[in-house]
Short mmCIF file of C-alpha atoms and ligand atoms in Angstrom, two decimals:
data_model
loop_
_atom_site.label_atom_id
_atom_site.label_comp_id
_atom_site.label_asym_id
_atom_site.label_seq_id
_atom_site.Cartn_x
_atom_site.Cartn_y
_atom_site.Cartn_z
CA MET A 82 26.91 2.53 -77.18
CA ARG A 83 25.21 -0.66 -78.28
CA PHE A 84 22.81 -2.87 -76.29
CA ALA A 85 25.23 -5.12 -74.35
CA THR A 86 27.49 -2.19 -73.46
CA GLN A 87 24.51 -0.09 -72.38
CA THR A 88 23.33 -2.80 -69.97
CA ILE A 89 26.76 -2.85 -68.33
CA ARG A 90 27.69 0.84 -68.31
CA VAL A 91 24.74 3.24 -68.55
CA GLY A 92 23.89 4.82 -65.18
CA GLN A 93 26.71 2.86 -63.57
CA GLU A 94 29.79 5.12 -63.81
CA PRO A 95 32.12 4.76 -60.78
CA GLU A 96 31.56 7.88 -58.68
CA GLY A 97 32.59 9.51 -55.36
CA GLU A 98 35.79 9.03 -53.36
CA PHE A 99 35.93 5.23 -53.74
CA LYS A 100 34.66 4.89 -57.30
CA PRO A 101 32.87 1.54 -56.87
CA VAL A 102 32.63 -0.38 -60.14
CA ILE A 103 29.25 -1.69 -59.02
CA PRO A 104 26.74 0.99 -57.91
CA PRO A 105 26.19 0.62 -54.15
CA ILE A 106 22.87 -0.33 -52.56
CA TYR A 107 21.75 2.95 -51.00
CA GLN A 108 19.80 1.26 -48.22
CA SER A 109 18.68 4.49 -46.63
CA ALA A 110 15.13 5.76 -46.25
CA THR A 111 16.22 9.39 -46.04
CA PHE A 112 19.13 11.63 -47.07
CA ALA A 113 20.62 14.61 -45.24
CA TRP A 114 20.26 18.15 -46.61
CA ASN A 115 23.20 20.58 -46.82
CA SER A 116 20.98 23.55 -46.03
CA LEU A 117 17.34 24.58 -46.20
CA ASP A 118 18.12 26.66 -49.28
CA GLU A 119 19.25 23.73 -51.36
CA LEU A 120 16.87 20.81 -52.14
CA PRO A 121 19.04 17.66 -52.36
CA ARG A 122 18.79 15.58 -55.58
CA VAL A 123 17.63 12.66 -53.44
CA ASP A 124 15.89 13.32 -50.16
CA TYR A 125 13.57 10.37 -49.43
CA THR A 126 13.48 6.85 -50.91
CA ARG A 127 9.74 6.86 -51.65
CA VAL A 128 10.40 9.77 -53.99
CA THR A 129 13.60 8.33 -55.46
CA ASN A 130 16.86 6.63 -54.49
CA PRO A 131 20.33 6.56 -56.10
CA THR A 132 20.21 2.79 -56.74
CA ARG A 133 16.80 3.21 -58.38
CA ILE A 134 18.09 6.14 -60.47
CA ALA A 135 20.94 3.97 -61.82
CA LEU A 136 18.45 1.26 -62.80
CA GLU A 137 16.05 3.76 -64.36
CA GLU A 138 18.85 5.18 -66.50
CA VAL A 139 19.94 1.81 -67.85
CA VAL A 140 16.39 0.60 -68.55
CA ALA A 141 15.48 3.89 -70.27
CA SER A 142 18.50 3.50 -72.52
CA ILE A 143 17.92 -0.14 -73.56
CA GLU A 144 14.21 0.50 -74.13
CA ARG A 145 15.19 3.60 -76.18
CA GLY A 146 13.17 5.97 -74.04
CA THR A 147 14.06 9.09 -72.12
CA HIS A 148 12.07 8.62 -68.89
CA CYS A 149 11.90 5.40 -66.88
CA THR A 150 10.13 4.89 -63.56
CA VAL A 151 10.81 1.66 -61.69
CA PHE A 152 7.94 0.31 -59.58
CA GLY A 153 7.66 -2.34 -56.87
CA SER A 154 5.98 -4.82 -59.25
CA GLY A 155 4.85 -5.20 -62.85
CA MET A 156 1.27 -4.66 -61.71
CA ALA A 157 2.27 -1.43 -59.95
CA ALA A 158 3.71 -0.33 -63.32
CA VAL A 159 0.42 -1.29 -65.04
CA MET A 160 -1.44 0.83 -62.46
CA GLY A 161 1.03 3.65 -63.06
CA ALA A 162 0.36 3.58 -66.81
CA LEU A 163 -3.41 3.41 -66.26
CA SER A 164 -3.20 6.41 -63.93
CA LEU A 165 -3.05 8.55 -67.09
CA LEU A 166 -6.80 7.86 -67.24
CA GLN A 167 -9.46 9.65 -65.24
CA GLN A 168 -13.11 9.27 -64.38
CA GLY A 169 -15.26 9.21 -67.52
CA ASP A 170 -12.48 7.93 -69.78
CA HIS A 171 -12.75 4.80 -71.90
CA LEU A 172 -9.95 2.23 -72.23
CA LEU A 173 -9.48 -0.06 -75.22
CA MET A 174 -7.84 -3.30 -74.11
CA ALA A 175 -6.60 -6.18 -76.24
CA SER A 176 -8.57 -9.24 -75.19
CA ASP A 177 -5.32 -11.25 -75.22
CA ILE A 178 -3.75 -9.48 -72.25
CA TYR A 179 -1.98 -10.55 -69.07
CA GLY A 180 -4.49 -11.87 -66.49
CA GLY A 181 -3.52 -9.29 -63.86
CA THR A 182 -4.21 -6.43 -66.27
CA TYR A 183 -7.53 -8.07 -67.16
CA ARG A 184 -8.41 -8.28 -63.45
CA VAL A 185 -7.60 -4.60 -62.92
CA ALA A 186 -9.71 -3.67 -65.95
CA TYR A 187 -12.83 -5.33 -64.53
CA LYS A 188 -12.30 -5.16 -60.75
CA VAL A 189 -10.54 -1.81 -60.22
CA LEU A 190 -11.17 0.55 -63.15
CA PRO A 191 -15.01 0.46 -63.00
CA LYS A 192 -14.81 1.75 -59.39
CA GLN A 193 -12.82 4.69 -60.73
CA GLY A 194 -15.48 5.42 -63.34
CA ILE A 195 -13.35 4.15 -66.24
CA GLU A 196 -15.01 1.96 -68.86
CA VAL A 197 -13.25 -0.82 -70.76
CA THR A 198 -13.90 -2.44 -74.14
CA GLU A 199 -11.89 -5.36 -75.44
CA PHE A 200 -10.64 -5.65 -79.00
CA ASP A 201 -9.03 -8.36 -81.09
CA GLY A 202 -5.46 -7.20 -81.65
CA ARG A 203 -5.23 -8.99 -84.99
CA ASP A 204 -8.21 -7.17 -86.44
CA LEU A 205 -7.97 -3.38 -86.88
CA ASP A 206 -11.71 -3.22 -87.61
CA SER A 207 -12.41 -4.55 -84.14
CA ILE A 208 -10.41 -1.59 -82.76
CA ARG A 209 -12.28 0.86 -84.99
CA ALA A 210 -15.59 -0.60 -83.82
CA ALA A 211 -14.62 -0.21 -80.15
CA ILE A 212 -13.58 3.46 -80.32
CA ARG A 213 -15.94 5.94 -78.62
CA PRO A 214 -15.82 9.72 -78.21
CA ASN A 215 -14.40 9.31 -74.67
CA SER A 216 -11.76 6.70 -75.65
CA LYS A 217 -8.43 7.84 -74.24
CA MET A 218 -6.03 4.91 -74.16
CA LEU A 219 -5.28 1.63 -75.91
CA ILE A 220 -3.33 -1.10 -74.08
CA PHE A 221 -1.89 -4.21 -75.73
CA GLU A 222 0.97 -6.69 -75.72
CA SER A 223 2.79 -8.94 -78.19
CA PRO A 224 3.63 -11.81 -78.19
CA THR A 225 0.54 -12.76 -76.23
CA ASN A 226 0.17 -15.12 -73.33
CA PRO A 227 -0.05 -18.10 -73.62
CA ASN A 228 -0.61 -18.54 -77.37
CA LEU A 229 2.24 -16.30 -78.52
CA ARG A 230 0.24 -14.59 -81.23
CA LEU A 231 1.61 -11.28 -82.51
CA MET A 232 -0.01 -7.90 -82.97
CA ASP A 233 1.20 -5.48 -85.62
CA ILE A 234 2.50 -2.72 -83.35
CA ALA A 235 3.05 -0.07 -86.06
CA ALA A 236 -0.42 -0.59 -87.57
CA ILE A 237 -2.17 -0.41 -84.20
CA VAL A 238 -0.22 2.70 -83.19
CA ALA A 239 -1.08 4.42 -86.50
CA LEU A 240 -4.78 3.76 -85.94
CA ALA A 241 -4.62 4.86 -82.30
CA ARG A 242 -2.87 8.09 -83.33
CA GLU A 243 -5.60 8.91 -85.85
CA HIS A 244 -8.02 8.87 -82.93
CA GLY A 245 -5.77 10.67 -80.43
CA LEU A 246 -5.40 7.63 -78.16
CA ILE A 247 -2.46 7.14 -75.79
CA THR A 248 -0.84 3.77 -76.56
CA VAL A 249 0.49 1.58 -73.75
CA PHE A 250 2.40 -1.59 -74.56
CA ASP A 251 3.42 -4.39 -72.18
CA ASN A 252 6.80 -5.55 -73.53
CA THR A 253 7.44 -8.15 -70.82
CA PHE A 254 7.38 -11.23 -73.09
CA ALA A 255 9.83 -9.86 -75.66
CA SER A 256 12.16 -7.81 -73.42
CA PRO A 257 13.91 -4.69 -74.73
CA TYR A 258 16.47 -6.93 -76.45
CA LEU A 259 13.93 -8.32 -78.92
CA GLN A 260 11.79 -5.27 -79.61
CA ASN A 261 11.55 -1.59 -78.69
CA PRO A 262 7.90 -0.55 -79.10
CA LEU A 263 8.75 3.16 -78.58
CA GLU A 264 10.48 2.94 -81.97
CA PHE A 265 7.11 1.99 -83.48
CA GLY A 266 5.55 5.10 -81.93
CA VAL A 267 4.09 3.57 -78.75
CA ASP A 268 3.71 6.24 -76.05
CA VAL A 269 4.37 4.17 -72.92
CA VAL A 270 6.11 0.80 -72.65
CA LEU A 271 5.81 -1.18 -69.46
CA HIS A 272 7.51 -4.29 -68.14
CA SER A 273 7.19 -6.80 -65.41
CA MET A 274 10.94 -6.66 -64.69
CA THR A 275 10.35 -9.75 -62.56
CA LYS A 276 10.73 -11.62 -65.86
CA TYR A 277 13.52 -11.17 -68.44
CA ILE A 278 15.01 -7.84 -67.34
CA ASN A 279 16.01 -9.16 -63.93
CA GLY A 280 16.10 -12.71 -65.24
CA HIS A 281 16.89 -14.58 -62.03
CA SER A 282 13.42 -15.07 -60.48
CA ASP A 283 14.47 -13.38 -57.26
CA VAL A 284 12.78 -9.96 -57.48
CA ILE A 285 9.28 -8.60 -58.12
CA SER A 286 9.44 -5.26 -59.92
CA GLY A 287 8.22 -3.35 -62.96
CA CYS A 288 8.74 -0.16 -64.91
CA THR A 289 7.26 2.34 -67.32
CA VAL A 290 9.39 3.87 -70.09
CA THR A 291 8.42 6.77 -72.33
CA ARG A 292 9.83 9.54 -74.52
CA ASN A 293 7.02 11.87 -73.48
CA ALA A 294 8.35 14.29 -70.84
CA GLU A 295 4.84 15.07 -69.58
CA PHE A 296 4.06 11.37 -69.04
CA GLY A 297 7.51 10.86 -67.47
CA ALA A 298 6.82 13.65 -64.97
CA HIS A 299 3.35 12.19 -64.32
CA PHE A 300 4.81 8.76 -63.44
CA ALA A 301 7.41 10.31 -61.11
CA GLU A 302 4.65 12.28 -59.37
CA TYR A 303 2.35 9.22 -59.28
CA ILE A 304 4.92 6.89 -57.66
CA ARG A 305 5.92 9.41 -54.99
CA SER A 306 2.22 9.93 -54.24
CA VAL A 307 1.05 6.31 -54.03
CA GLY A 308 4.39 4.88 -52.86
CA SER A 309 4.45 1.71 -55.01
CA VAL A 310 8.27 1.82 -55.00
CA PRO A 311 10.90 -0.93 -55.22
CA SER A 312 13.45 -1.42 -52.42
CA PRO A 313 17.04 -0.29 -53.11
CA PHE A 314 18.19 -3.91 -52.79
CA ASP A 315 15.67 -5.05 -55.42
CA CYS A 316 16.93 -2.28 -57.72
CA TRP A 317 20.46 -3.51 -57.17
CA LEU A 318 19.51 -7.11 -57.99
CA ASN A 319 17.88 -5.81 -61.17
CA LEU A 320 21.05 -3.87 -62.04
CA ARG A 321 23.04 -7.06 -61.61
CA GLY A 322 20.56 -9.05 -63.66
CA VAL A 323 20.22 -6.64 -66.56
CA LYS A 324 23.97 -6.76 -67.31
CA THR A 325 23.53 -10.19 -68.91
CA LEU A 326 20.24 -9.51 -70.67
CA GLU A 327 21.67 -9.80 -74.18
CA LEU A 328 23.52 -13.06 -73.46
CA ARG A 329 20.53 -14.54 -71.69
CA MET A 330 18.06 -13.54 -74.40
CA ARG A 331 20.20 -15.07 -77.12
CA ARG A 332 20.30 -18.36 -75.24
CA HIS A 333 16.57 -18.22 -74.32
CA CYS A 334 15.80 -17.80 -78.03
CA GLU A 335 18.11 -20.64 -79.11
CA ASN A 336 16.72 -23.01 -76.48
CA ALA A 337 13.10 -22.15 -77.27
CA GLN A 338 13.73 -22.69 -80.99
CA ALA A 339 15.29 -26.11 -80.29
CA VAL A 340 12.46 -27.12 -77.94
CA ALA A 341 9.77 -25.90 -80.37
CA GLU A 342 11.29 -27.80 -83.30
CA TYR A 343 11.60 -30.95 -81.20
CA LEU A 344 7.99 -30.71 -80.02
CA GLU A 345 6.62 -29.97 -83.49
CA ALA A 346 8.05 -33.28 -84.72
CA HIS A 347 6.72 -35.26 -81.73
CA PRO A 348 3.87 -37.70 -82.52
CA ARG A 349 2.02 -36.91 -79.24
CA VAL A 350 1.97 -33.18 -80.00
CA LYS A 351 -0.97 -31.58 -81.78
CA ARG A 352 0.34 -28.06 -82.16
CA VAL A 353 3.24 -25.87 -81.12
CA HIS A 354 2.85 -22.14 -80.67
CA PHE A 355 6.20 -20.43 -81.21
CA PRO A 356 6.71 -17.44 -83.54
CA GLY A 357 10.07 -18.83 -84.66
CA LEU A 358 8.41 -21.78 -86.45
CA PRO A 359 7.52 -21.21 -90.12
CA SER A 360 4.18 -22.92 -89.32
CA HIS A 361 3.28 -20.15 -86.85
CA PRO A 362 0.60 -17.84 -88.33
CA ASP A 363 2.58 -14.72 -87.33
CA HIS A 364 6.04 -15.93 -88.33
CA GLU A 365 6.48 -13.28 -91.06
CA LEU A 366 5.32 -10.48 -88.76
CA ALA A 367 7.66 -11.75 -86.06
CA LYS A 368 10.59 -11.60 -88.50
CA ARG A 369 9.69 -8.02 -89.35
CA GLN A 370 8.87 -6.76 -85.89
CA MET A 371 11.21 -8.63 -83.55
CA ARG A 372 14.97 -9.23 -83.45
CA GLY A 373 14.45 -12.82 -82.28
CA PHE A 374 11.52 -15.06 -81.39
CA GLY A 375 11.78 -15.16 -77.60
CA GLY A 376 12.01 -17.86 -74.97
CA MET A 377 8.35 -18.80 -74.58
CA VAL A 378 6.75 -21.85 -76.21
CA ALA A 379 3.20 -23.17 -75.83
CA VAL A 380 2.41 -26.77 -76.72
CA GLU A 381 -0.93 -28.48 -77.26
CA LEU A 382 -0.61 -32.18 -76.54
CA ASP A 383 -2.51 -34.77 -78.52
CA GLY A 384 -4.41 -36.27 -75.61
CA THR A 385 -6.73 -35.36 -72.78
CA GLY A 386 -6.55 -32.64 -70.13
CA GLU A 387 -5.77 -35.34 -67.58
CA GLN A 388 -2.78 -36.48 -69.66
CA ALA A 389 -1.56 -32.90 -70.02
CA ARG A 390 -1.69 -32.49 -66.25
CA ARG A 391 0.37 -35.68 -65.88
CA VAL A 392 3.02 -34.31 -68.25
CA ALA A 393 3.02 -30.99 -66.35
CA GLU A 394 3.68 -32.85 -63.12
CA SER A 395 6.34 -35.12 -64.61
CA THR A 396 9.02 -32.72 -65.83
CA GLN A 397 12.11 -32.46 -63.64
CA LEU A 398 14.07 -29.57 -65.15
CA PHE A 399 11.02 -27.57 -66.22
CA LEU A 400 9.81 -26.63 -62.75
CA LEU A 401 6.04 -26.44 -62.34
CA ALA A 402 5.76 -22.79 -61.34
CA GLU A 403 4.15 -19.45 -62.23
CA SER A 404 6.25 -16.77 -63.93
CA LEU A 405 8.73 -16.78 -66.81
CA GLY A 406 11.90 -15.18 -68.04
CA GLY A 407 14.32 -16.61 -65.47
CA VAL A 408 17.49 -18.55 -66.22
CA GLU A 409 15.73 -21.73 -65.07
CA SER A 410 13.05 -23.36 -67.24
CA LEU A 411 9.49 -23.23 -65.92
CA LEU A 412 6.31 -24.96 -66.97
CA GLY A 413 2.86 -23.43 -66.49
CA TYR A 414 -0.53 -25.09 -66.77
CA PRO A 415 -2.84 -22.16 -67.66
CA PRO A 416 -6.20 -23.61 -66.42
CA VAL A 417 -4.84 -23.94 -62.89
CA MET A 418 -2.24 -21.17 -62.95
CA SER A 419 -2.14 -18.02 -65.15
CA HIS A 420 -5.72 -18.37 -66.49
CA ALA A 421 -7.40 -19.97 -63.46
CA THR A 422 -9.80 -17.05 -62.92
CA MET A 423 -11.39 -17.62 -66.36
CA SER A 424 -14.12 -20.20 -66.93
CA GLU A 425 -13.32 -23.20 -69.14
CA GLU A 426 -15.63 -21.69 -71.77
CA GLU A 427 -13.75 -18.36 -71.75
CA ARG A 428 -10.42 -20.18 -71.96
CA LEU A 429 -11.60 -22.22 -74.94
CA LYS A 430 -12.78 -19.01 -76.65
CA LYS A 431 -9.28 -17.62 -76.15
CA GLY A 432 -7.70 -20.76 -77.63
CA ILE A 433 -6.53 -22.24 -74.33
CA PRO A 434 -7.62 -25.91 -74.31
CA PRO A 435 -6.96 -28.12 -71.24
CA THR A 436 -4.17 -29.84 -73.23
CA LEU A 437 -2.04 -26.68 -73.47
CA LEU A 438 1.22 -26.28 -71.54
CA ARG A 439 3.25 -23.08 -71.42
CA LEU A 440 7.02 -23.38 -71.33
CA SER A 441 9.45 -20.68 -70.30
CA CYS A 442 12.70 -22.01 -71.74
CA GLY A 443 15.64 -21.12 -69.51
CA ILE A 444 19.31 -21.05 -70.42
CA GLU A 445 20.22 -24.62 -69.46
CA ASP A 446 21.65 -27.07 -72.01
CA PRO A 447 18.98 -27.45 -74.72
CA GLN A 448 19.42 -31.24 -74.99
CA ASP A 449 18.71 -31.61 -71.27
CA LEU A 450 15.48 -29.65 -71.74
CA ILE A 451 14.46 -31.83 -74.66
CA ASP A 452 15.31 -35.03 -72.74
CA ASP A 453 13.19 -33.77 -69.85
CA LEU A 454 10.18 -33.18 -72.11
CA GLU A 455 10.72 -36.57 -73.78
CA GLN A 456 10.53 -38.48 -70.49
CA ALA A 457 7.52 -36.45 -69.32
CA ILE A 458 5.53 -36.90 -72.56
CA ALA A 459 6.32 -40.64 -72.43
CA ARG A 460 4.20 -40.75 -69.23
CA MET A 461 1.08 -39.40 -70.95
N1 PLP B 550 2.66 -8.24 -67.53
C1 PLP B 550 2.92 -9.48 -67.94
C2 PLP B 550 2.95 -9.79 -69.41
C3 PLP B 550 3.18 -10.49 -67.01
O1 PLP B 550 3.44 -11.74 -67.43
C4 PLP B 550 3.13 -10.17 -65.61
C5 PLP B 550 3.36 -11.20 -64.59
O2 PLP B 550 3.32 -12.39 -64.88
C6 PLP B 550 2.83 -8.86 -65.24
C7 PLP B 550 2.61 -7.92 -66.22
C8 PLP B 550 2.75 -8.47 -63.79
O3 PLP B 550 4.02 -8.41 -63.24
P1 PLP B 550 4.38 -8.67 -61.71
O4 PLP B 550 4.08 -10.10 -61.40
O5 PLP B 550 5.83 -8.31 -61.63
O6 PLP B 550 3.53 -7.75 -60.88
#
């Protein structure tokens, strides 16, 4: 089965007396046993649930893994992946990482006796320099947020393997349609399914996917222990959303390409960050590593921070909101939104000037999106 068929059929075979074409929402906290001698396959929804199992099967298949665990949020999935670490371990973390992961690294992990060192994901020497005898795991993501730089997944995995590190990769920005990091040898992939996998901005959820049976069993044990589970209804919404992942991703990519090309030619634009543009420093790597360039675009306006804020507040179709990956286009202003916890100095060091806007291109008509940006930039 190929990708689009997998999203529609895997884990979703009509079963039981009524053979529903759509897996039901098993909105039950607990399940009755036949006898005390026979442990039921599903007995309590914190441990697992049939609607969650269906979702885990389909996500495992499209991410080309064997074990998927669906969590109640992307951050719960990050915590699940990090639970492979223990006191005294050292984590290598790409400095270009999602803000929530960054927060966990400095606010939560130190209390658990886990040390963190950042590395530059585009410089293997910076990884080599960060490795210590107690290094256990390396976590990274590509494309990065908000500058959409790429990291060479295969090269980083090869280096991590030489040093016996577990590799964890956040594939939220690309989605399983555009890249499958397990194929490059990554040990654990995680997603905020809140974004492209669900795709309709109506659920918070996340997942881990792996081919390592020991890690798979660890995540199942972890989630039943800490209880960071999704509701059956949220699993069902995800099942409904994932069916159109291929169609949506194709359109996200087309729209982002059109928006990026339009912006690159605009006289009030200083720079566009989009891996699908030949001017992007990682364009060649993106062609090699990804099956498309994604739906995210970052744009640096040629003006002041004040003017950028005005543009951010002037779009009508691009809604000013956190998050990404939904069918509707969203605009984020990193200094106030995704990167608000960093100082201006830190943001500048990470290449996030006050003139940068982040666009999550939805699946609307591309000309409408361009017209919307045109009228907003005209107000600069
Ligand atoms: N990873 C990435 C790349 C994200 O963008 C996000 C959320 O924005 C998360 C993880 C966390 O996911 P959630 O908001 O579902 O907890």
